Every structure is written in C-alpha cells, then in structure tokens.
Amino acid sequence: MALSIFHDLFVVSARYGNLDPAAAQTWLVATCPHCGGTQMGVIAATQDEGAVKWTRCANCLKGAVMNSGVIAPSVRPLRVPRGLPTEEAAVWERGP
C-alpha cells in the first residue's frame, strides 16, 4: 500500500465525522504558502460548508488553514533576491 499525505496524521479522539480520503471534497486546488504547490489535501473542515479547512500540501507536506477561502499563512509575494548579505537574506527568508 502506497503512503498518502494522510499516513502520519493523528486526530483528536472525540470527533464529529470523517472525511473520505478519496472524496472530491478532501482535495482542493490552492497555492501552498510554503512551496508554491497547487494540490492541497483537506485534513479537517468545519461543517458550515468548509468555512474553515485545515489543509496539507501534497508536495511539501506542510500545513495551512483556509478561512472562508483565504489561505493562512499567505503566499509570499516575492522570492528572496540573490546576492544579499546574510542578515538581509535571513529577513527575506523569515518574512514579516
């Protein structure tokens, strides 16, 4: 059996329901704020038609939260400029 992006997740023992890993609502197209990947797996969602979705990137496996269609943390608008001194590069990499 191949590993999926859900293979190493733990969940709170008391839960309302389950999401089927193969169901369409378990996957969405969104830009990962960490690596720029475009395929996100929905780890959990509120019942209110997905007002809040906890997601995980299928590419880098890092998580993000979607609140009413807005991903947090936000996608960085610019890449780190090349040739910066070490301190300035660290600030660009860390972000605001």
XYZ file of C-alpha atoms in Angstrom:
96
model
C 0.000 0.000 0.000
C 1.416 3.376 -1.017
C 1.687 6.092 1.595
C -0.625 9.057 1.225
C -0.334 12.582 2.589
C -2.627 11.438 5.393
C -0.498 8.464 6.551
C 1.134 10.137 9.569
C -1.763 12.191 10.959
C -3.181 11.885 14.443
C -6.651 13.170 15.278
C -8.475 14.196 18.428
C -10.333 11.158 19.758
C -13.758 12.810 20.024
C -14.808 13.940 16.563
C -17.987 14.800 14.736
C -17.413 12.904 11.494
C -14.901 11.694 8.946
C -13.649 12.801 5.555
C -13.063 10.109 2.937
C -9.506 10.456 1.535
C -10.802 9.566 -1.943
C -13.730 12.023 -1.937
C -13.631 15.164 -4.057
C -14.156 17.477 -1.042
C -10.944 16.118 0.523
C -8.827 17.756 -2.197
C -8.626 21.313 -3.452
C -6.603 23.415 -5.830
C -4.892 26.186 -3.870
C -1.385 27.635 -3.824
C 0.750 26.344 -0.955
C 2.214 29.271 1.002
C 5.366 27.259 1.694
C 6.437 25.768 -1.652
C 4.010 27.078 -4.276
C 2.481 23.649 -4.948
C -1.118 23.682 -6.132
C -2.669 20.481 -4.719
C -3.869 20.578 -1.100
C -5.414 17.760 0.889
C -8.154 18.753 3.316
C -7.249 17.310 6.727
C -10.323 18.668 8.520
C -13.155 21.089 7.793
C -15.988 22.720 9.658
C -19.479 21.521 8.841
C -20.532 25.001 7.703
C -19.699 24.262 4.033
C -15.975 24.459 4.671
C -15.840 27.884 6.305
C -12.588 26.650 7.859
C -10.396 23.987 6.225
C -7.158 22.666 7.637
C -5.052 21.672 4.647
C -1.764 19.954 3.834
C 0.269 20.411 0.676
C 0.675 17.235 -1.391
C 4.113 18.486 -2.485
C 5.917 19.651 0.698
C 3.523 18.165 3.325
C 3.355 21.459 5.257
C 0.065 22.707 6.599
C -2.071 25.790 6.137
C -5.534 26.924 7.193
C -8.175 28.243 4.819
C -10.642 30.645 6.445
C -13.569 31.417 4.118
C -11.385 30.867 1.046
C -8.295 32.749 2.293
C -5.150 30.690 2.995
C -3.058 31.459 6.078
C -0.166 31.960 6.172
C -0.407 33.981 2.982
C 1.697 33.170 -0.056
C 4.889 35.198 -0.154
C 4.695 37.709 -2.996
C 8.403 37.769 -3.888
C 11.364 35.425 -3.935
C 14.482 36.123 -1.889
C 16.773 38.322 -4.022
C 20.096 36.752 -4.935
C 23.346 38.188 -3.623
C 22.017 39.697 -0.394
C 24.251 39.867 2.661
C 23.482 37.092 5.176
C 21.453 39.216 7.611
C 19.225 40.722 4.903
C 18.703 37.317 3.277
C 17.590 35.907 6.643
C 14.987 38.667 6.994
C 13.635 37.976 3.496
C 13.504 34.245 4.213
C 11.754 34.704 7.579
C 9.154 37.138 6.252
C 7.108 39.651 8.253
